Tab-separated table of C-alpha atoms in Angstrom:
chain	number	residue	atom	x	y	z
A	1	UNK	CA	2.644	17.772	-24.584
A	2	UNK	CA	5.970	15.927	-23.594
A	3	UNK	CA	7.474	16.410	-20.021
A	4	UNK	CA	11.194	16.512	-19.411
A	5	UNK	CA	12.524	16.119	-15.891
A	6	UNK	CA	16.071	17.236	-15.818
A	7	UNK	CA	19.127	16.071	-13.784
A	8	UNK	CA	17.342	14.632	-10.878
A	9	UNK	CA	19.159	11.751	-8.918
A	10	UNK	CA	17.028	8.790	-9.831
A	11	UNK	CA	16.221	5.948	-7.505
A	12	UNK	CA	14.198	3.295	-9.661
A	13	UNK	CA	14.267	2.320	-6.501
A	14	UNK	CA	17.925	1.183	-7.361
A	15	UNK	CA	20.182	4.189	-7.525
A	16	UNK	CA	20.867	5.304	-11.156
A	17	UNK	CA	22.674	8.360	-10.817
A	18	UNK	CA	21.800	11.814	-12.421
A	19	UNK	CA	19.394	11.257	-15.242
A	20	UNK	CA	16.774	13.077	-17.475
A	21	UNK	CA	13.610	11.457	-18.047
A	22	UNK	CA	11.162	12.030	-20.795
A	23	UNK	CA	7.485	11.436	-20.364
A	24	UNK	CA	4.695	11.200	-22.961
A	25	UNK	CA	1.195	9.539	-22.859
A	26	UNK	CA	1.426	9.005	-19.125
A	27	UNK	CA	4.594	6.630	-19.747
A	28	UNK	CA	8.236	7.051	-19.315
A	29	UNK	CA	9.441	6.810	-22.784
A	30	UNK	CA	13.144	7.643	-22.166
A	31	UNK	CA	15.551	7.862	-19.450
A	32	UNK	CA	19.105	8.971	-20.344
A	33	UNK	CA	22.129	10.928	-18.941
A	34	UNK	CA	21.068	13.953	-20.936
A	35	UNK	CA	18.212	14.659	-23.305
A	36	UNK	CA	18.127	17.743	-25.300
A	37	UNK	CA	14.575	19.060	-25.109
A	38	UNK	CA	15.178	21.887	-27.641
A	39	UNK	CA	15.773	19.239	-30.482
A	40	UNK	CA	12.013	17.807	-30.022
A	41	UNK	CA	9.582	18.883	-32.448
A	42	UNK	CA	6.745	19.608	-30.132
A	43	UNK	CA	6.365	21.772	-26.912
A	44	UNK	CA	8.158	20.226	-23.837
A	45	UNK	CA	7.218	21.150	-20.289
A	46	UNK	CA	10.413	20.999	-18.275
A	47	UNK	CA	10.725	20.173	-14.653
A	48	UNK	CA	14.018	20.943	-13.102
A	49	UNK	CA	15.139	18.012	-10.975
A	50	UNK	CA	18.442	19.505	-9.950
A	51	UNK	CA	19.140	18.964	-6.154
A	52	UNK	CA	16.317	16.500	-5.880
A	53	UNK	CA	15.726	12.736	-5.531
A	54	UNK	CA	13.414	11.054	-7.980
A	55	UNK	CA	11.533	8.123	-6.855
A	56	UNK	CA	8.722	5.873	-8.250
A	57	UNK	CA	5.283	7.145	-7.137
A	58	UNK	CA	4.431	5.494	-3.867
A	59	UNK	CA	2.063	2.515	-3.718
A	60	UNK	CA	-0.434	2.250	-0.601
A	61	UNK	CA	-1.743	-1.170	-0.708
A	62	UNK	CA	-4.282	-0.921	2.465
A	63	UNK	CA	-6.384	2.232	2.358
A	64	UNK	CA	-9.931	2.487	3.650
A	65	UNK	CA	-10.769	4.843	0.708
A	66	UNK	CA	-14.479	4.917	1.695
A	67	UNK	CA	-13.857	5.161	5.405
A	68	UNK	CA	-13.584	2.586	8.054
A	69	UNK	CA	-14.201	2.239	11.692
A	70	UNK	CA	-17.647	2.397	13.519
A	71	UNK	CA	-16.300	0.266	16.479
A	72	UNK	CA	-17.792	2.930	18.886
A	73	UNK	CA	-21.124	3.284	16.919
A	74	UNK	CA	-22.277	5.197	13.967
A	75	UNK	CA	-20.617	8.499	15.115
A	76	UNK	CA	-17.075	6.940	14.882
A	77	UNK	CA	-17.410	5.892	11.214
A	78	UNK	CA	-14.236	7.575	9.531
A	79	UNK	CA	-14.493	9.838	6.506
A	80	UNK	CA	-13.526	8.810	2.951
A	81	UNK	CA	-10.030	9.650	1.513
A	82	UNK	CA	-9.623	12.787	-0.598
A	83	UNK	CA	-7.360	12.891	-3.641
A	84	UNK	CA	-4.876	15.571	-2.293
A	85	UNK	CA	-4.473	13.447	0.866
A	86	UNK	CA	-3.015	10.914	-1.238
A	87	UNK	CA	-1.034	13.121	-3.755
A	88	UNK	CA	0.705	15.320	-1.110
A	89	UNK	CA	1.718	12.175	0.527
A	90	UNK	CA	3.376	10.975	-2.758
A	91	UNK	CA	1.056	8.056	-3.155
A	92	UNK	CA	-0.063	7.581	-6.842
A	93	UNK	CA	-1.462	4.123	-6.615
A	94	UNK	CA	-3.792	2.925	-3.839
A	95	UNK	CA	-5.507	-0.481	-2.993
A	96	UNK	CA	-8.815	0.047	-1.260
A	97	UNK	CA	-10.213	-2.091	1.429
A	98	UNK	CA	-13.174	-2.664	3.562
A	99	UNK	CA	-12.539	-3.307	7.276
A	100	UNK	CA	-14.658	-4.058	10.224
A	101	UNK	CA	-17.852	-2.877	8.915
A	102	UNK	CA	-18.951	-4.951	5.864
A	103	UNK	CA	-22.654	-4.011	6.004
A	104	UNK	CA	-22.730	-0.319	5.314
A	105	UNK	CA	-19.414	-0.258	3.636
A	106	UNK	CA	-20.190	-2.264	0.485
A	107	UNK	CA	-18.325	-3.410	-2.597
A	108	UNK	CA	-20.286	-1.173	-4.902
A	109	UNK	CA	-19.261	1.577	-2.802
A	110	UNK	CA	-15.655	0.639	-2.751
A	111	UNK	CA	-15.411	0.174	-6.559
A	112	UNK	CA	-17.176	3.414	-7.145
A	113	UNK	CA	-14.845	5.465	-5.015
A	114	UNK	CA	-11.939	3.740	-6.835
A	115	UNK	CA	-13.212	4.561	-10.170
A	116	UNK	CA	-13.720	8.300	-8.877
A	117	UNK	CA	-10.105	8.451	-7.726
A	118	UNK	CA	-9.103	7.125	-11.285
A	119	UNK	CA	-11.066	9.794	-12.917
A	120	UNK	CA	-9.357	12.288	-10.610
A	121	UNK	CA	-5.911	11.292	-11.852
A	122	UNK	CA	-4.487	8.226	-9.814
A	123	UNK	CA	-4.348	4.559	-9.874
A	124	UNK	CA	-6.648	2.696	-7.778
A	125	UNK	CA	-7.521	-0.947	-7.115
A	126	UNK	CA	-9.466	-2.787	-4.449
A	127	UNK	CA	-9.786	-6.069	-2.547
A	128	UNK	CA	-13.050	-7.987	-2.390
A	129	UNK	CA	-14.564	-8.721	1.035
A	130	UNK	CA	-14.191	-7.273	4.553
A	131	UNK	CA	-13.231	-8.820	8.084
A	132	UNK	CA	-16.078	-11.059	7.787
A	133	UNK	CA	-16.078	-14.754	6.643
A	134	UNK	CA	-17.891	-16.032	4.663
A	135	UNK	CA	-16.546	-13.261	1.996
A	136	UNK	CA	-19.447	-11.256	0.455
A	137	UNK	CA	-18.147	-11.091	-3.220
A	138	UNK	CA	-19.714	-8.591	-5.634
A	139	UNK	CA	-20.627	-11.290	-8.206
A	140	UNK	CA	-21.257	-14.189	-6.074
A	141	UNK	CA	-17.930	-15.787	-5.986
A	142	UNK	CA	-14.382	-14.585	-5.422
A	143	UNK	CA	-13.113	-16.116	-8.639
A	144	UNK	CA	-15.613	-14.185	-10.683
A	145	UNK	CA	-14.851	-10.963	-8.904
A	146	UNK	CA	-11.231	-11.360	-9.937
A	147	UNK	CA	-12.019	-12.317	-13.449
A	148	UNK	CA	-14.768	-9.985	-14.423
A	149	UNK	CA	-14.126	-6.792	-12.468
A	150	UNK	CA	-11.179	-4.938	-13.529
A	151	UNK	CA	-10.563	-3.092	-10.263
A	152	UNK	CA	-10.491	-6.167	-8.001
A	153	UNK	CA	-7.117	-7.733	-7.680
A	154	UNK	CA	-7.368	-9.809	-4.539
A	155	UNK	CA	-9.370	-10.635	-1.277
A	156	UNK	CA	-9.428	-8.763	2.024
A	157	UNK	CA	-8.997	-7.512	4.614
A	158	UNK	CA	-9.981	-10.964	6.197
A	159	UNK	CA	-9.405	-10.703	9.920
A	160	UNK	CA	-7.777	-13.265	12.284
A	161	UNK	CA	-6.528	-13.209	15.811
A	162	UNK	CA	-8.924	-10.482	16.732
A	163	UNK	CA	-12.111	-10.238	18.858
A	164	UNK	CA	-13.808	-8.382	15.783
A	165	UNK	CA	-13.086	-11.167	13.358
A	166	UNK	CA	-15.575	-13.884	12.393
A	167	UNK	CA	-13.150	-16.326	14.003
A	168	UNK	CA	-12.676	-18.284	10.709
A	169	UNK	CA	-11.557	-21.825	10.639
A	170	UNK	CA	-8.569	-23.376	8.875
A	171	UNK	CA	-10.682	-24.956	6.120
A	172	UNK	CA	-12.662	-21.609	5.584
A	173	UNK	CA	-9.313	-19.797	4.962
A	174	UNK	CA	-7.979	-22.671	2.612
A	175	UNK	CA	-11.179	-22.269	0.431
A	176	UNK	CA	-10.793	-18.494	0.220
A	177	UNK	CA	-7.162	-18.592	-0.608
A	178	UNK	CA	-7.552	-21.326	-3.137
A	179	UNK	CA	-10.366	-19.512	-4.930
A	180	UNK	CA	-8.229	-16.262	-4.749
A	181	UNK	CA	-5.260	-17.956	-6.089
A	182	UNK	CA	-7.016	-19.596	-9.174
A	183	UNK	CA	-8.991	-16.261	-9.784
A	184	UNK	CA	-5.765	-14.460	-9.902
A	185	UNK	CA	-4.037	-17.028	-12.255
A	186	UNK	CA	-6.957	-16.797	-14.540
A	187	UNK	CA	-7.103	-12.961	-14.583
A	188	UNK	CA	-3.468	-12.360	-14.664
A	189	UNK	CA	-3.722	-10.425	-11.220
A	190	UNK	CA	-1.971	-10.856	-7.916
A	191	UNK	CA	-5.142	-12.826	-6.442
A	192	UNK	CA	-3.561	-12.481	-2.796
A	193	UNK	CA	-5.491	-12.764	0.602
A	194	UNK	CA	-4.909	-9.609	2.609
A	195	UNK	CA	-5.209	-10.641	6.227
A	196	UNK	CA	-5.819	-8.360	9.172
A	197	UNK	CA	-3.993	-9.660	12.244
A	198	UNK	CA	-5.191	-8.520	15.557
A	199	UNK	CA	-3.557	-8.465	18.889
A	200	UNK	CA	-4.511	-12.015	20.037
A	201	UNK	CA	-1.716	-14.431	21.391
A	202	UNK	CA	-2.763	-16.742	18.424
A	203	UNK	CA	-0.847	-14.406	16.082
A	204	UNK	CA	-0.091	-15.941	12.720
A	205	UNK	CA	-0.941	-19.621	14.025
A	206	UNK	CA	-3.957	-20.126	11.824
A	207	UNK	CA	-1.945	-18.857	8.646
A	208	UNK	CA	0.701	-21.481	9.512
A	209	UNK	CA	-1.850	-24.174	9.799
A	210	UNK	CA	-3.338	-23.419	6.473
A	211	UNK	CA	0.084	-23.606	4.827
A	212	UNK	CA	0.952	-26.903	6.594
A	213	UNK	CA	-2.402	-28.492	5.710
A	214	UNK	CA	-2.657	-27.535	2.041
A	215	UNK	CA	-0.800	-27.057	-1.270
A	216	UNK	CA	-1.033	-23.121	-1.027
A	217	UNK	CA	2.142	-21.266	-0.900
A	218	UNK	CA	2.983	-19.047	1.901
A	219	UNK	CA	3.068	-16.135	-0.545
A	220	UNK	CA	-0.555	-16.547	-1.137
A	221	UNK	CA	-1.237	-14.396	1.986
A	222	UNK	CA	-0.484	-10.759	2.702
A	223	UNK	CA	-0.682	-10.330	6.612
A	224	UNK	CA	-0.753	-6.788	7.829
A	225	UNK	CA	-0.371	-4.962	11.145
A	226	UNK	CA	2.599	-7.214	12.009
A	227	UNK	CA	4.119	-4.535	14.123
A	228	UNK	CA	1.269	-3.878	16.335
A	229	UNK	CA	2.897	-5.498	19.420
A	230	UNK	CA	6.170	-7.296	20.218
A	231	UNK	CA	4.671	-10.856	20.306
A	232	UNK	CA	3.098	-10.559	16.781
A	233	UNK	CA	6.239	-8.996	15.425
A	234	UNK	CA	8.400	-11.731	16.703
A	235	UNK	CA	6.063	-14.339	15.219
A	236	UNK	CA	6.113	-12.201	12.025
A	237	UNK	CA	10.027	-12.372	11.904
A	238	UNK	CA	9.774	-16.228	11.984
A	239	UNK	CA	6.930	-16.129	9.286
A	240	UNK	CA	9.033	-14.047	7.138
A	241	UNK	CA	12.024	-16.390	7.352
A	242	UNK	CA	9.905	-19.125	6.058
A	243	UNK	CA	9.170	-17.229	2.997
A	244	UNK	CA	6.132	-15.225	3.940
A	245	UNK	CA	5.270	-11.649	3.117
A	246	UNK	CA	4.910	-9.151	6.083
A	247	UNK	CA	3.322	-5.762	5.927
A	248	UNK	CA	3.901	-3.046	8.585
A	249	UNK	CA	1.352	-0.408	9.388
A	250	UNK	CA	2.540	3.143	9.447
A	251	UNK	CA	-0.364	5.042	10.940
A	252	UNK	CA	-0.004	4.972	14.776
A	253	UNK	CA	-0.434	7.221	17.903
A	254	UNK	CA	2.163	7.484	20.756
A	255	UNK	CA	0.052	5.453	23.179
A	256	UNK	CA	0.363	2.426	20.874
A	257	UNK	CA	4.145	2.667	20.600
A	258	UNK	CA	4.203	3.119	24.396
A	259	UNK	CA	2.317	-0.162	24.719
A	260	UNK	CA	4.810	-2.098	22.554
A	261	UNK	CA	3.920	-1.517	18.822
A	262	UNK	CA	7.110	-1.662	16.960
A	263	UNK	CA	7.684	1.384	15.005
A	264	UNK	CA	7.639	0.706	11.178
A	265	UNK	CA	11.163	2.361	10.579
A	266	UNK	CA	12.694	0.254	13.360
A	267	UNK	CA	10.838	-2.852	12.209
A	268	UNK	CA	12.301	-2.604	8.867
A	269	UNK	CA	15.893	-2.217	10.311
A	270	UNK	CA	15.395	-5.173	12.547
A	271	UNK	CA	14.070	-7.559	9.821
A	272	UNK	CA	17.007	-6.645	7.562
A	273	UNK	CA	19.385	-7.221	10.557
A	274	UNK	CA	17.607	-10.712	10.629
A	275	UNK	CA	18.523	-11.109	7.058
A	276	UNK	CA	14.875	-11.411	5.979
A	277	UNK	CA	14.824	-10.758	2.280
A	278	UNK	CA	13.880	-7.247	1.514
A	279	UNK	CA	11.488	-8.194	-1.234
A	280	UNK	CA	9.038	-9.703	1.409
A	281	UNK	CA	8.851	-6.371	3.287
A	282	UNK	CA	6.170	-3.727	2.648
A	283	UNK	CA	4.637	-0.798	4.475
A	284	UNK	CA	0.982	0.482	4.273
A	285	UNK	CA	-0.710	3.264	5.915
A	286	UNK	CA	-4.237	1.810	6.776
A	287	UNK	CA	-5.343	5.354	6.039
A	288	UNK	CA	-8.689	6.486	6.919
A	289	UNK	CA	-9.151	3.374	9.132
A	290	UNK	CA	-9.842	3.681	12.782
A	291	UNK	CA	-7.096	3.380	15.371
A	292	UNK	CA	-9.226	1.791	18.084
A	293	UNK	CA	-7.855	1.160	21.663
A	294	UNK	CA	-9.624	-1.659	23.670
A	295	UNK	CA	-9.151	-2.520	27.156
A	296	UNK	CA	-8.806	-6.188	28.472
A	297	UNK	CA	-12.558	-6.787	27.968
A	298	UNK	CA	-12.699	-5.577	24.462
A	299	UNK	CA	-14.312	-2.332	25.398
A	300	UNK	CA	-13.540	0.563	23.100
A	301	UNK	CA	-11.364	3.085	25.098
A	302	UNK	CA	-9.926	5.393	22.553
A	303	UNK	CA	-10.136	6.096	18.820
A	304	UNK	CA	-8.108	7.940	16.259
A	305	UNK	CA	-7.767	7.758	12.386
A	306	UNK	CA	-4.949	6.522	10.213
A	307	UNK	CA	-3.293	9.064	7.876
A	308	UNK	CA	-1.777	8.331	4.463
A	309	UNK	CA	0.967	10.863	4.981
A	310	UNK	CA	2.487	8.388	7.612
A	311	UNK	CA	3.693	6.063	4.783
A	312	UNK	CA	6.652	8.004	3.523
A	313	UNK	CA	7.316	9.411	6.994
A	314	UNK	CA	8.266	5.960	8.158
A	315	UNK	CA	10.485	5.496	4.980
A	316	UNK	CA	12.159	8.736	6.010
A	317	UNK	CA	12.630	7.683	9.484
A	318	UNK	CA	14.132	4.675	8.387
A	319	UNK	CA	16.755	6.376	6.368
A	320	UNK	CA	17.381	9.121	8.840
A	321	UNK	CA	17.140	7.253	12.217
A	322	UNK	CA	17.789	3.747	11.293
A	323	UNK	CA	20.419	4.249	8.752
A	324	UNK	CA	18.744	2.015	6.201
A	325	UNK	CA	19.891	2.904	2.610
A	326	UNK	CA	17.268	5.100	0.765
A	327	UNK	CA	16.976	2.579	-2.178
A	328	UNK	CA	16.143	-0.038	0.295
A	329	UNK	CA	13.511	1.855	2.247
A	330	UNK	CA	11.787	3.185	-0.909
A	331	UNK	CA	11.451	-0.349	-2.054
A	332	UNK	CA	8.993	-1.298	0.696
A	333	UNK	CA	6.510	1.470	-0.871
A	334	UNK	CA	7.260	0.995	-4.618
A	335	UNK	CA	8.629	-2.243	-6.136
A	336	UNK	CA	7.815	-4.769	-3.458
A	337	UNK	CA	4.048	-4.101	-3.319
A	338	UNK	CA	4.078	-3.890	-7.168
A	339	UNK	CA	5.439	-7.284	-7.651
A	340	UNK	CA	3.441	-8.884	-4.755
A	341	UNK	CA	0.219	-7.707	-6.157
A	342	UNK	CA	1.193	-7.820	-9.945
A	343	UNK	CA	0.624	-4.083	-10.608
A	344	UNK	CA	1.827	-3.943	-14.094
A	345	UNK	CA	3.775	-0.746	-14.992
A	346	UNK	CA	4.135	0.270	-11.297
A	347	UNK	CA	6.707	0.521	-8.702
A	348	UNK	CA	9.808	0.953	-10.838
A	349	UNK	CA	11.273	3.864	-12.912
A	350	UNK	CA	11.875	2.108	-16.100
A	351	UNK	CA	11.130	2.935	-19.811
A	352	UNK	CA	7.502	1.616	-20.505
A	353	UNK	CA	6.334	2.063	-17.102
A	354	UNK	CA	3.703	4.511	-15.974
A	355	UNK	CA	5.053	7.997	-15.366
A	356	UNK	CA	4.350	7.992	-11.642
A	357	UNK	CA	7.075	10.082	-9.972
A	358	UNK	CA	8.041	11.655	-6.729
A	359	UNK	CA	10.732	14.328	-6.397
A	360	UNK	CA	12.147	14.570	-2.978
A	361	UNK	CA	14.324	17.310	-1.531
A	362	UNK	CA	17.507	16.181	-0.290
A	363	UNK	CA	16.164	16.265	3.406
A	364	UNK	CA	13.474	13.942	2.283
A	365	UNK	CA	10.457	16.266	1.791
A	366	UNK	CA	7.866	15.573	-1.043
A	367	UNK	CA	8.177	18.464	-3.383
A	368	UNK	CA	6.402	17.469	-6.643
A	369	UNK	CA	4.279	14.487	-7.363
A	370	UNK	CA	3.411	13.228	-10.938
A	371	UNK	CA	0.767	10.631	-11.525
A	372	UNK	CA	0.629	8.911	-15.004
A	373	UNK	CA	2.337	12.001	-16.563
A	374	UNK	CA	0.204	14.727	-14.916
A	375	UNK	CA	1.625	17.011	-12.372
A	376	UNK	CA	-0.526	16.627	-9.174
A	377	UNK	CA	1.665	18.509	-6.836
A	378	UNK	CA	4.396	21.003	-7.789
A	379	UNK	CA	6.821	22.734	-5.512
A	380	UNK	CA	4.655	21.629	-2.614
A	381	UNK	CA	1.492	23.161	-3.949
A	382	UNK	CA	-1.676	21.012	-5.014
A	383	UNK	CA	-2.251	21.424	-8.690
A	384	UNK	CA	-5.094	19.063	-8.985
A	385	UNK	CA	-7.764	18.747	-6.339
A	386	UNK	CA	-10.332	16.325	-5.813
A	387	UNK	CA	-13.758	17.122	-7.171
A	388	UNK	CA	-15.265	18.198	-3.824
A	389	UNK	CA	-11.998	19.513	-2.176
């Protein structure tokens, strides 16, 4: 069956005006000012987009799909992601990661969960490894993982500037990045190194050293949590001005913001004011990851969980509270991650790309979500649930 979405205001994420979109085989096959569905020779499912914005399906490239946490013992391990948590948040493409616990959270688990989410109807990829260095690849080497395992598109999240990290050296990070780069080139994948940055005063200094002491480009790394405190944010601004990617984490709690974390919507506005190229900025949710609070001695004093719905919430706040144009705000969760990670067919509403779409009300609420041509959420009601929901 064909699907025809009529007369929504299309943001590709660039504003295109009112358009009709025709979908078949999970792809966008036409986008015109007007398409007459009655002239088509087969049944057409029509969705009225009038009064809505139509955006690309959101990409969340840092999600603990099999759960995370554990910093407070086994009882603090967080639960895995459920399908409708993603779809009701407008997320149609996910990159799964392992965090602190690379022992009981394993690569086979991660890949199996990714395959499960794909079977349930959305797109899902993963990074190989965890906080720990040396990396523990599935096949024995990072390059082989990238070349031989379809779901694996990069490495991470490798931890730096954090008391929970393996305290990697410059040489260790060089080797990880070099192998990821070559593996990505040979496999036609992004091959990036996703880097968890903690709240240490060292901030991004080790990445700066790697870049200064090697032939690796600054774009080989995707450092995340750059908004976690004012010191790191300042370092992130300078890093971005040198051409590096910066990723802001949307999941937070009031206590973190009170202690100096920079709200994502505000962080985006500040970087644009600093004339950092928009293409270098992304948002991710860190969903299902733990949000631990530690005292000065590294003792756990509080714990909450990241939420995938925070991803679009911060984009909405950037538009409503910070006056960032919608087409710019959308780019940090659509086109930018797709280009950085080489996610083919994702991140833009153009003919030939995957039919991943989100219909938004004019007051920026998620109304209908379509993943690869299948309606997952319609008029705010979940149409496709995960297997065990």
